[in-house]
Amino acid sequence: MTIPLRLTLNGQAREIALDDPRVTLLDLLRERLGLTGAKKGCDRGQCGACTVLVDGRRINACLTLAVSLDGAEILTIEGLAEGDRLHPVQAAFIAHDGFQCGFCTPGQIMSAVGLIREGHAGTDPERIREGMSGNLCRCGAYAGILEAVQDAATQNEHREDAA
């Protein structure tokens, strides 16, 4: 028995036949669809390495059953840039050295994008730290991550003011 699943994944409509209703979104992305940006860190929703946006909200893909997302819009790190032009959060992470080994970076970036879109980032360091607290970095790149989120949030505010 297969279960039909319709998604909009990184802006493209996809129809997927699930063989197992227990497959997580993370496993679907990585193993079936070849989108390996979201990482399997803890597989318990504690590290944030698997963070993606579903209908604009940050979620841990390792805790979400794919079957529950029929009709959802999913954005992964692979769909964030526009061609060769990096998303402002990606560019800010590079400019502020917001990564070391890079393992947690996709989840950190997706969480930062979600935080900014939710309007919860601002430029207050404590507010950003709280909003990003579900994403761990074992290398300790937190200072660069904080600076990157502040920079991207400031750029976002300037774009909204100009609109």
Tab-separated table of N, CA and C in Angstrom:
chain	number	residue	atom	x	y	z
A	1	MET	N	0.843	-1.178	0.000
A	1	MET	CA	0.000	0.000	0.000
A	1	MET	C	0.884	1.236	0.000
A	2	THR	N	0.603	2.151	-0.890
A	2	THR	CA	1.327	3.418	-0.914
A	2	THR	C	0.379	4.543	-0.531
A	3	ILE	N	0.986	5.568	0.025
A	3	ILE	CA	0.226	6.732	0.466
A	3	ILE	C	0.665	7.919	-0.388
A	4	PRO	N	-0.267	8.533	-1.114
A	4	PRO	CA	0.114	9.679	-1.944
A	4	PRO	C	0.356	10.917	-1.070
A	5	LEU	N	1.404	11.646	-1.407
A	5	LEU	CA	1.764	12.854	-0.667
A	5	LEU	C	2.064	13.952	-1.682
A	6	ARG	N	1.363	15.060	-1.541
A	6	ARG	CA	1.580	16.214	-2.406
A	6	ARG	C	2.200	17.331	-1.585
A	7	LEU	N	3.338	17.825	-2.066
A	7	LEU	CA	4.068	18.885	-1.374
A	7	LEU	C	4.495	19.948	-2.372
A	8	THR	N	4.739	21.126	-1.856
A	8	THR	CA	5.486	22.120	-2.609
A	8	THR	C	6.839	22.181	-1.924
A	9	LEU	N	7.850	21.703	-2.610
A	9	LEU	CA	9.182	21.577	-2.035
A	9	LEU	C	10.124	22.531	-2.749
A	10	ASN	N	10.609	23.505	-2.003
A	10	ASN	CA	11.499	24.523	-2.560
A	10	ASN	C	10.910	25.162	-3.816
A	11	GLY	N	9.604	25.430	-3.755
A	11	GLY	CA	8.910	26.118	-4.827
A	11	GLY	C	8.391	25.237	-5.945
A	12	GLN	N	8.641	23.929	-5.885
A	12	GLN	CA	8.191	23.031	-6.941
A	12	GLN	C	7.167	22.044	-6.392
A	13	ALA	N	6.081	21.879	-7.120
A	13	ALA	CA	5.066	20.899	-6.729
A	13	ALA	C	5.648	19.506	-6.917
A	14	ARG	N	5.457	18.661	-5.917
A	14	ARG	CA	5.965	17.282	-5.960
A	14	ARG	C	4.861	16.333	-5.533
A	15	GLU	N	4.797	15.193	-6.191
A	15	GLU	CA	3.912	14.113	-5.779
A	15	GLU	C	4.790	12.927	-5.454
A	16	ILE	N	4.629	12.410	-4.253
A	16	ILE	CA	5.484	11.341	-3.757
A	16	ILE	C	4.599	10.215	-3.247
A	17	ALA	N	4.979	8.994	-3.553
A	17	ALA	CA	4.268	7.825	-3.040
A	17	ALA	C	5.061	7.282	-1.859
A	18	LEU	N	4.475	7.378	-0.677
A	18	LEU	CA	5.130	6.869	0.528
A	18	LEU	C	4.786	5.395	0.719
A	19	ASP	N	5.796	4.595	0.956
A	19	ASP	CA	5.588	3.170	1.209
A	19	ASP	C	5.333	2.886	2.684
A	20	ASP	N	5.748	3.819	3.537
A	20	ASP	CA	5.676	3.607	4.983
A	20	ASP	C	5.155	4.886	5.643
A	21	PRO	N	4.063	4.828	6.373
A	21	PRO	CA	3.522	6.033	7.011
A	21	PRO	C	4.398	6.547	8.160
A	22	ARG	N	5.417	5.790	8.541
A	22	ARG	CA	6.275	6.189	9.668
A	22	ARG	C	7.518	6.960	9.247
A	23	VAL	N	7.705	7.182	7.949
A	23	VAL	CA	8.908	7.878	7.490
A	23	VAL	C	8.843	9.349	7.914
A	24	THR	N	9.959	9.832	8.448
A	24	THR	CA	10.012	11.231	8.873
A	24	THR	C	10.297	12.122	7.671
A	25	LEU	N	10.000	13.391	7.827
A	25	LEU	CA	10.323	14.349	6.779
A	25	LEU	C	11.825	14.347	6.521
A	26	LEU	N	12.628	14.260	7.564
A	26	LEU	CA	14.078	14.257	7.390
A	26	LEU	C	14.529	13.079	6.530
A	27	ASP	N	14.031	11.896	6.824
A	27	ASP	CA	14.417	10.732	6.034
A	27	ASP	C	13.907	10.836	4.595
A	28	LEU	N	12.717	11.374	4.417
A	28	LEU	CA	12.194	11.570	3.062
A	28	LEU	C	13.106	12.514	2.285
A	29	LEU	N	13.461	13.640	2.902
A	29	LEU	CA	14.313	14.621	2.225
A	29	LEU	C	15.668	14.024	1.866
A	30	ARG	N	16.306	13.409	2.832
A	30	ARG	CA	17.675	12.921	2.646
A	30	ARG	C	17.747	11.649	1.806
A	31	GLU	N	16.938	10.675	2.142
A	31	GLU	CA	17.087	9.350	1.544
A	31	GLU	C	16.312	9.155	0.247
A	32	ARG	N	15.146	9.773	0.138
A	32	ARG	CA	14.337	9.583	-1.072
A	32	ARG	C	14.531	10.693	-2.082
A	33	LEU	N	14.721	11.926	-1.591
A	33	LEU	CA	14.756	13.065	-2.509
A	33	LEU	C	16.155	13.631	-2.722
A	34	GLY	N	17.146	13.108	-2.010
A	34	GLY	CA	18.536	13.530	-2.215
A	34	GLY	C	18.852	14.930	-1.728
A	35	LEU	N	18.014	15.483	-0.867
A	35	LEU	CA	18.263	16.811	-0.300
A	35	LEU	C	18.942	16.615	1.055
A	36	THR	N	20.261	16.679	1.069
A	36	THR	CA	21.029	16.317	2.262
A	36	THR	C	21.460	17.512	3.106
A	37	GLY	N	20.937	18.690	2.822
A	37	GLY	CA	21.296	19.866	3.616
A	37	GLY	C	20.864	19.743	5.062
A	38	ALA	N	19.628	19.337	5.298
A	38	ALA	CA	19.157	19.103	6.669
A	38	ALA	C	19.889	17.873	7.188
A	39	LYS	N	20.483	17.987	8.358
A	39	LYS	CA	21.325	16.911	8.887
A	39	LYS	C	20.607	16.112	9.964
A	40	LYS	N	20.998	14.847	10.068
A	40	LYS	CA	20.503	13.993	11.136
A	40	LYS	C	21.539	14.065	12.248
A	41	GLY	N	21.273	14.916	13.230
A	41	GLY	CA	22.205	15.096	14.332
A	41	GLY	C	21.867	14.181	15.486
A	42	CYS	N	20.778	14.476	16.158
A	42	CYS	CA	20.398	13.713	17.350
A	42	CYS	C	19.235	12.766	17.082
A	43	ASP	N	18.447	13.053	16.056
A	43	ASP	CA	17.241	12.289	15.716
A	43	ASP	C	16.212	12.320	16.846
A	44	ARG	N	16.286	13.351	17.689
A	44	ARG	CA	15.367	13.502	18.825
A	44	ARG	C	14.806	14.913	18.962
A	45	GLY	N	15.112	15.779	18.017
A	45	GLY	CA	14.609	17.146	18.076
A	45	GLY	C	15.312	18.034	19.068
A	46	GLN	N	16.520	17.664	19.459
A	46	GLN	CA	17.231	18.432	20.482
A	46	GLN	C	18.348	19.312	19.935
A	47	CYS	N	18.799	19.064	18.692
A	47	CYS	CA	19.969	19.799	18.213
A	47	CYS	C	19.648	20.836	17.147
A	48	GLY	N	18.555	20.677	16.415
A	48	GLY	CA	18.153	21.641	15.396
A	48	GLY	C	18.866	21.504	14.061
A	49	ALA	N	19.737	20.509	13.903
A	49	ALA	CA	20.469	20.348	12.645
A	49	ALA	C	19.538	20.033	11.477
A	50	CYS	N	18.337	19.567	11.761
A	50	CYS	CA	17.377	19.186	10.725
A	50	CYS	C	16.305	20.259	10.487
A	51	THR	N	16.518	21.467	10.969
A	51	THR	CA	15.501	22.517	10.858
A	51	THR	C	15.207	22.865	9.401
A	52	VAL	N	13.933	22.867	9.073
A	52	VAL	CA	13.427	23.321	7.774
A	52	VAL	C	12.203	24.189	8.062
A	53	LEU	N	11.708	24.864	7.038
A	53	LEU	CA	10.486	25.656	7.191
A	53	LEU	C	9.328	24.912	6.536
A	54	VAL	N	8.256	24.741	7.275
A	54	VAL	CA	7.026	24.139	6.759
A	54	VAL	C	5.934	25.188	6.903
A	55	ASP	N	5.378	25.586	5.771
A	55	ASP	CA	4.367	26.651	5.738
A	55	ASP	C	4.871	27.886	6.487
A	56	GLY	N	6.176	28.165	6.325
A	56	GLY	CA	6.790	29.355	6.894
A	56	GLY	C	7.235	29.239	8.340
A	57	ARG	N	6.977	28.104	8.975
A	57	ARG	CA	7.331	27.928	10.386
A	57	ARG	C	8.492	26.957	10.526
A	58	ARG	N	9.358	27.215	11.476
A	58	ARG	CA	10.509	26.354	11.734
A	58	ARG	C	10.053	25.054	12.393
A	59	ILE	N	10.550	23.946	11.882
A	59	ILE	CA	10.246	22.656	12.497
A	59	ILE	C	11.500	21.784	12.488
A	60	ASN	N	11.498	20.793	13.356
A	60	ASN	CA	12.531	19.763	13.339
A	60	ASN	C	12.025	18.644	12.442
A	61	ALA	N	12.686	18.464	11.315
A	61	ALA	CA	12.249	17.467	10.337
A	61	ALA	C	12.370	16.046	10.864
A	62	CYS	N	13.231	15.828	11.852
A	62	CYS	CA	13.395	14.470	12.396
A	62	CYS	C	12.203	14.048	13.245
A	63	LEU	N	11.396	14.988	13.686
A	63	LEU	CA	10.254	14.676	14.548
A	63	LEU	C	8.919	14.713	13.812
A	64	THR	N	8.958	15.037	12.527
A	64	THR	CA	7.730	15.253	11.780
A	64	THR	C	7.497	14.125	10.787
A	65	LEU	N	6.360	13.477	10.889
A	65	LEU	CA	6.029	12.431	9.926
A	65	LEU	C	5.678	13.080	8.586
A	66	ALA	N	6.295	12.596	7.542
A	66	ALA	CA	6.061	13.152	6.209
A	66	ALA	C	4.589	13.074	5.818
A	67	VAL	N	3.927	11.990	6.184
A	67	VAL	CA	2.524	11.780	5.817
A	67	VAL	C	1.623	12.895	6.371
A	68	SER	N	2.039	13.536	7.433
A	68	SER	CA	1.232	14.598	8.040
A	68	SER	C	1.337	15.923	7.290
A	69	LEU	N	2.145	15.980	6.264
A	69	LEU	CA	2.417	17.246	5.577
A	69	LEU	C	1.774	17.355	4.201
A	70	ASP	N	0.786	16.526	3.922
A	70	ASP	CA	0.124	16.588	2.623
A	70	ASP	C	-0.380	18.010	2.373
A	71	GLY	N	0.016	18.570	1.245
A	71	GLY	CA	-0.393	19.922	0.880
A	71	GLY	C	0.492	21.020	1.424
A	72	ALA	N	1.507	20.682	2.202
A	72	ALA	CA	2.360	21.686	2.841
A	72	ALA	C	3.386	22.265	1.873
A	73	GLU	N	3.862	23.444	2.231
A	73	GLU	CA	4.958	24.085	1.516
A	73	GLU	C	6.210	23.944	2.381
A	74	ILE	N	7.238	23.328	1.823
A	74	ILE	CA	8.458	23.041	2.568
A	74	ILE	C	9.618	23.783	1.912
A	75	LEU	N	10.406	24.452	2.736
A	75	LEU	CA	11.599	25.142	2.262
A	75	LEU	C	12.799	24.586	3.005
A	76	THR	N	13.776	24.094	2.241
A	76	THR	CA	15.015	23.578	2.813
A	76	THR	C	16.156	24.505	2.415
A	77	ILE	N	17.312	24.267	2.973
A	77	ILE	CA	18.487	25.080	2.645
A	77	ILE	C	18.774	25.068	1.148
A	78	GLU	N	18.469	23.952	0.480
A	78	GLU	CA	18.722	23.858	-0.961
A	78	GLU	C	17.864	24.821	-1.771
A	79	GLY	N	16.737	25.247	-1.241
A	79	GLY	CA	15.844	26.139	-1.960
A	79	GLY	C	15.924	27.588	-1.529
A	80	LEU	N	16.890	27.902	-0.670
A	80	LEU	CA	16.944	29.244	-0.091
A	80	LEU	C	17.551	30.278	-1.032
A	81	ALA	N	18.634	29.944	-1.682
A	81	ALA	CA	19.283	30.884	-2.604
A	81	ALA	C	18.436	31.027	-3.862
A	82	GLU	N	18.625	32.129	-4.555
A	82	GLU	CA	17.953	32.343	-5.841
A	82	GLU	C	19.015	32.255	-6.922
A	83	GLY	N	19.140	31.070	-7.502
A	83	GLY	CA	20.205	30.849	-8.488
A	83	GLY	C	21.561	30.939	-7.804
A	84	ASP	N	22.412	31.790	-8.343
A	84	ASP	CA	23.745	31.980	-7.763
A	84	ASP	C	23.759	33.043	-6.663
A	85	ARG	N	22.615	33.702	-6.451
A	85	ARG	CA	22.544	34.767	-5.438
A	85	ARG	C	22.121	34.165	-4.105
A	86	LEU	N	23.015	34.263	-3.128
A	86	LEU	CA	22.723	33.730	-1.804
A	86	LEU	C	21.604	34.507	-1.135
A	87	HIS	N	20.863	33.828	-0.288
A	87	HIS	CA	19.887	34.487	0.576
A	87	HIS	C	20.676	35.390	1.523
A	88	PRO	N	20.122	36.519	1.955
A	88	PRO	CA	20.844	37.420	2.859
A	88	PRO	C	21.353	36.749	4.143
A	89	VAL	N	20.620	35.776	4.661
A	89	VAL	CA	21.099	35.087	5.870
A	89	VAL	C	22.317	34.235	5.537
A	90	GLN	N	22.310	33.566	4.399
A	90	GLN	CA	23.475	32.791	3.990
A	90	GLN	C	24.697	33.700	3.834
A	91	ALA	N	24.501	34.833	3.171
A	91	ALA	CA	25.604	35.779	2.975
A	91	ALA	C	26.119	36.307	4.313
A	92	ALA	N	25.213	36.570	5.243
A	92	ALA	CA	25.618	37.070	6.560
A	92	ALA	C	26.411	36.013	7.333
A	93	PHE	N	26.029	34.749	7.218
A	93	PHE	CA	26.783	33.683	7.884
A	93	PHE	C	28.211	33.625	7.353
A	94	ILE	N	28.385	33.818	6.060
A	94	ILE	CA	29.731	33.826	5.484
A	94	ILE	C	30.494	35.062	5.954
A	95	ALA	N	29.857	36.219	5.893
A	95	ALA	CA	30.522	37.473	6.271
A	95	ALA	C	30.951	37.493	7.734
A	96	HIS	N	30.220	36.829	8.598
A	96	HIS	CA	30.501	36.871	10.041
A	96	HIS	C	31.082	35.558	10.574
A	97	ASP	N	31.528	34.689	9.681
A	97	ASP	CA	32.097	33.397	10.097
A	97	ASP	C	31.164	32.677	11.066
A	98	GLY	N	29.896	32.560	10.679
A	98	GLY	CA	28.899	31.920	11.534
A	98	GLY	C	28.893	30.409	11.420
A	99	PHE	N	30.034	29.830	11.127
A	99	PHE	CA	30.124	28.379	11.029
A	99	PHE	C	31.588	27.978	11.183
A	100	GLN	N	31.805	26.735	11.571
A	100	GLN	CA	33.157	26.176	11.583
A	100	GLN	C	33.149	24.888	10.788
A	101	CYS	N	32.655	23.811	11.371
A	101	CYS	CA	32.660	22.540	10.627
A	101	CYS	C	31.552	22.520	9.575
A	102	GLY	N	30.493	23.293	9.765
A	102	GLY	CA	29.412	23.380	8.797
A	102	GLY	C	28.277	22.397	9.002
A	103	PHE	N	28.411	21.456	9.919
A	103	PHE	CA	27.376	20.443	10.103
A	103	PHE	C	26.049	21.066	10.517
A	104	CYS	N	26.075	21.964	11.475
A	104	CYS	CA	24.832	22.563	11.979
A	104	CYS	C	24.378	23.752	11.148
A	105	THR	N	25.240	24.229	10.244
A	105	THR	CA	24.981	25.483	9.536
A	105	THR	C	23.653	25.515	8.786
A	106	PRO	N	23.279	24.490	8.007
A	106	PRO	CA	21.980	24.575	7.326
A	106	PRO	C	20.811	24.762	8.294
A	107	GLY	N	20.809	24.021	9.393
A	107	GLY	CA	19.739	24.169	10.381
A	107	GLY	C	19.771	25.528	11.052
A	108	GLN	N	20.971	26.029	11.338
A	108	GLN	CA	21.110	27.357	11.936
A	108	GLN	C	20.557	28.415	10.976
A	109	ILE	N	20.929	28.310	9.716
A	109	ILE	CA	20.467	29.291	8.719
A	109	ILE	C	18.952	29.234	8.573
A	110	MET	N	18.394	28.038	8.463
A	110	MET	CA	16.944	27.929	8.308
A	110	MET	C	16.216	28.446	9.545
A	111	SER	N	16.769	28.192	10.719
A	111	SER	CA	16.158	28.714	11.941
A	111	SER	C	16.229	30.239	11.957
A	112	ALA	N	17.365	30.788	11.535
A	112	ALA	CA	17.514	32.250	11.494
A	112	ALA	C	16.529	32.871	10.499
A	113	VAL	N	16.375	32.251	9.342
A	113	VAL	CA	15.417	32.751	8.345
A	113	VAL	C	14.010	32.756	8.946
A	114	GLY	N	13.640	31.656	9.593
A	114	GLY	CA	12.326	31.574	10.226
A	114	GLY	C	12.152	32.607	11.314
A	115	LEU	N	13.162	32.766	12.148
A	115	LEU	CA	13.109	33.738	13.240
A	115	LEU	C	12.901	35.154	12.702
A	116	ILE	N	13.625	35.497	11.657
A	116	ILE	CA	13.498	36.833	11.057
A	116	ILE	C	12.121	37.002	10.426
A	117	ARG	N	11.662	35.999	9.693
A	117	ARG	CA	10.345	36.084	9.044
A	117	ARG	C	9.218	36.183	10.070
A	118	GLU	N	9.399	35.537	11.214
A	118	GLU	CA	8.400	35.592	12.280
A	118	GLU	C	8.386	36.947	12.969
A	119	GLY	N	9.402	37.762	12.712
A	119	GLY	CA	9.504	39.074	13.342
A	119	GLY	C	10.022	39.015	14.764
A	120	HIS	N	10.676	37.903	15.128
A	120	HIS	CA	11.153	37.729	16.494
A	120	HIS	C	12.650	37.962	16.654
A	121	ALA	N	13.348	38.319	15.590
A	121	ALA	CA	14.805	38.446	15.691
A	121	ALA	C	15.195	39.797	16.272
A	122	GLY	N	14.824	40.867	15.601
A	122	GLY	CA	15.297	42.178	16.038
A	122	GLY	C	16.808	42.202	16.045
A	123	THR	N	17.386	43.041	16.869
A	123	THR	CA	18.843	43.087	16.976
A	123	THR	C	19.311	42.855	18.405
A	124	ASP	N	18.383	42.597	19.309
A	124	ASP	CA	18.734	42.353	20.713
A	124	ASP	C	19.394	40.976	20.831
A	125	PRO	N	20.653	40.920	21.289
A	125	PRO	CA	21.369	39.643	21.363
A	125	PRO	C	20.640	38.586	22.191
A	126	GLU	N	20.061	38.963	23.300
A	126	GLU	CA	19.365	37.979	24.145
A	126	GLU	C	18.125	37.427	23.458
A	127	ARG	N	17.429	38.282	22.766
A	127	ARG	CA	16.231	37.836	22.047
A	127	ARG	C	16.603	36.843	20.938
A	128	ILE	N	17.698	37.131	20.239
A	128	ILE	CA	18.163	36.228	19.183
A	128	ILE	C	18.639	34.915	19.786
A	129	ARG	N	19.418	34.989	20.865
A	129	ARG	CA	19.886	33.762	21.519
A	129	ARG	C	18.711	32.878	21.940
A	130	GLU	N	17.695	33.490	22.504
A	130	GLU	CA	16.512	32.731	22.924
A	130	GLU	C	15.820	32.109	21.716
A	131	GLY	N	15.658	32.890	20.648
A	131	GLY	CA	14.989	32.396	19.452
A	131	GLY	C	15.749	31.301	18.735
A	132	MET	N	17.064	31.283	18.881
A	132	MET	CA	17.913	30.290	18.226
A	132	MET	C	18.323	29.167	19.179
A	133	SER	N	17.768	29.146	20.387
A	133	SER	CA	18.236	28.208	21.411
A	133	SER	C	17.995	26.742	21.070
A	134	GLY	N	17.137	26.456	20.124
A	134	GLY	CA	16.896	25.077	19.727
A	134	GLY	C	17.910	24.536	18.740
A	135	ASN	N	18.879	25.372	18.365
A	135	ASN	CA	19.908	24.964	17.412
A	135	ASN	C	21.263	24.982	18.099
A	136	LEU	N	21.874	23.819	18.174
A	136	LEU	CA	23.168	23.691	18.840
A	136	LEU	C	24.309	23.711	17.837
A	137	CYS	N	25.437	24.276	18.271
A	137	CYS	CA	26.671	24.275	17.486
A	137	CYS	C	27.759	23.701	18.374
A	138	ARG	N	28.203	22.521	18.035
A	138	ARG	CA	29.220	21.865	18.855
A	138	ARG	C	30.593	22.528	18.720
A	139	CYS	N	30.818	23.277	17.654
A	139	CYS	CA	32.107	23.943	17.455
A	139	CYS	C	32.188	25.265	18.216
A	140	GLY	N	31.068	25.791	18.644
A	140	GLY	CA	31.057	27.037	19.400
A	140	GLY	C	31.132	28.286	18.540
A	141	ALA	N	30.502	28.277	17.378
A	141	ALA	CA	30.505	29.444	16.494
A	141	ALA	C	29.391	30.426	16.847
A	142	TYR	N	28.942	30.401	18.081
A	142	TYR	CA	27.782	31.201	18.476
A	142	TYR	C	27.968	32.701	18.276
A	143	ALA	N	29.161	33.225	18.511
A	143	ALA	CA	29.380	34.676	18.338
A	143	ALA	C	29.148	35.070	16.878
A	144	GLY	N	29.690	34.302	15.943
A	144	GLY	CA	29.494	34.582	14.529
A	144	GLY	C	28.052	34.397	14.100
A	145	ILE	N	27.402	33.381	14.645
A	145	ILE	CA	25.990	33.131	14.334
A	145	ILE	C	25.142	34.309	14.801
A	146	LEU	N	25.382	34.766	16.019
A	146	LEU	CA	24.638	35.905	16.566
A	146	LEU	C	24.834	37.141	15.692
A	147	GLU	N	26.076	37.429	15.330
A	147	GLU	CA	26.364	38.595	14.482
A	147	GLU	C	25.681	38.459	13.118
A	148	ALA	N	25.694	37.250	12.565
A	148	ALA	CA	25.060	37.027	11.262
A	148	ALA	C	23.557	37.269	11.334
A	149	VAL	N	22.918	36.770	12.378
A	149	VAL	CA	21.466	36.956	12.517
A	149	VAL	C	21.142	38.433	12.730
A	150	GLN	N	21.929	39.112	13.557
A	150	GLN	CA	21.710	40.550	13.764
A	150	GLN	C	21.835	41.298	12.446
A	151	ASP	N	22.878	41.005	11.680
A	151	ASP	CA	23.113	41.672	10.405
A	151	ASP	C	21.962	41.404	9.440
A	152	ALA	N	21.569	40.144	9.295
A	152	ALA	CA	20.483	39.802	8.376
A	152	ALA	C	19.162	40.423	8.819
A	153	ALA	N	18.905	40.453	10.119
A	153	ALA	CA	17.666	41.063	10.626
A	153	ALA	C	17.658	42.564	10.334
A	154	THR	N	18.799	43.206	10.494
A	154	THR	CA	18.908	44.640	10.207
A	154	THR	C	18.678	44.899	8.723
A	155	GLN	N	19.294	44.078	7.861
A	155	GLN	CA	19.088	44.214	6.416
A	155	GLN	C	17.620	44.023	6.061
A	156	ASN	N	16.960	43.057	6.693
A	156	ASN	CA	15.551	42.791	6.439
A	156	ASN	C	14.699	43.996	6.828
A	157	GLU	N	15.027	44.608	7.978
A	157	GLU	CA	14.281	45.790	8.410
A	157	GLU	C	14.429	46.922	7.404
A	158	HIS	N	15.648	47.091	6.875
A	158	HIS	CA	15.882	48.158	5.883
A	158	HIS	C	15.124	47.888	4.593
A	159	ARG	N	15.041	46.604	4.168
A	159	ARG	CA	14.289	46.264	2.956
A	159	ARG	C	12.800	46.540	3.167
A	160	GLU	N	12.282	46.220	4.357
A	160	GLU	CA	10.865	46.454	4.645
A	160	GLU	C	10.549	47.934	4.727
A	161	ASP	N	11.494	48.724	5.279
A	161	ASP	CA	11.297	50.172	5.346
A	161	ASP	C	11.257	50.804	3.959
A	162	ALA	N	12.046	50.264	3.027
A	162	ALA	CA	12.117	50.811	1.683
A	162	ALA	C	10.889	50.417	0.853
A	163	ALA	N	10.218	49.361	1.238
A	163	ALA	CA	9.070	48.880	0.439
A	163	ALA	C	7.846	49.722	0.606
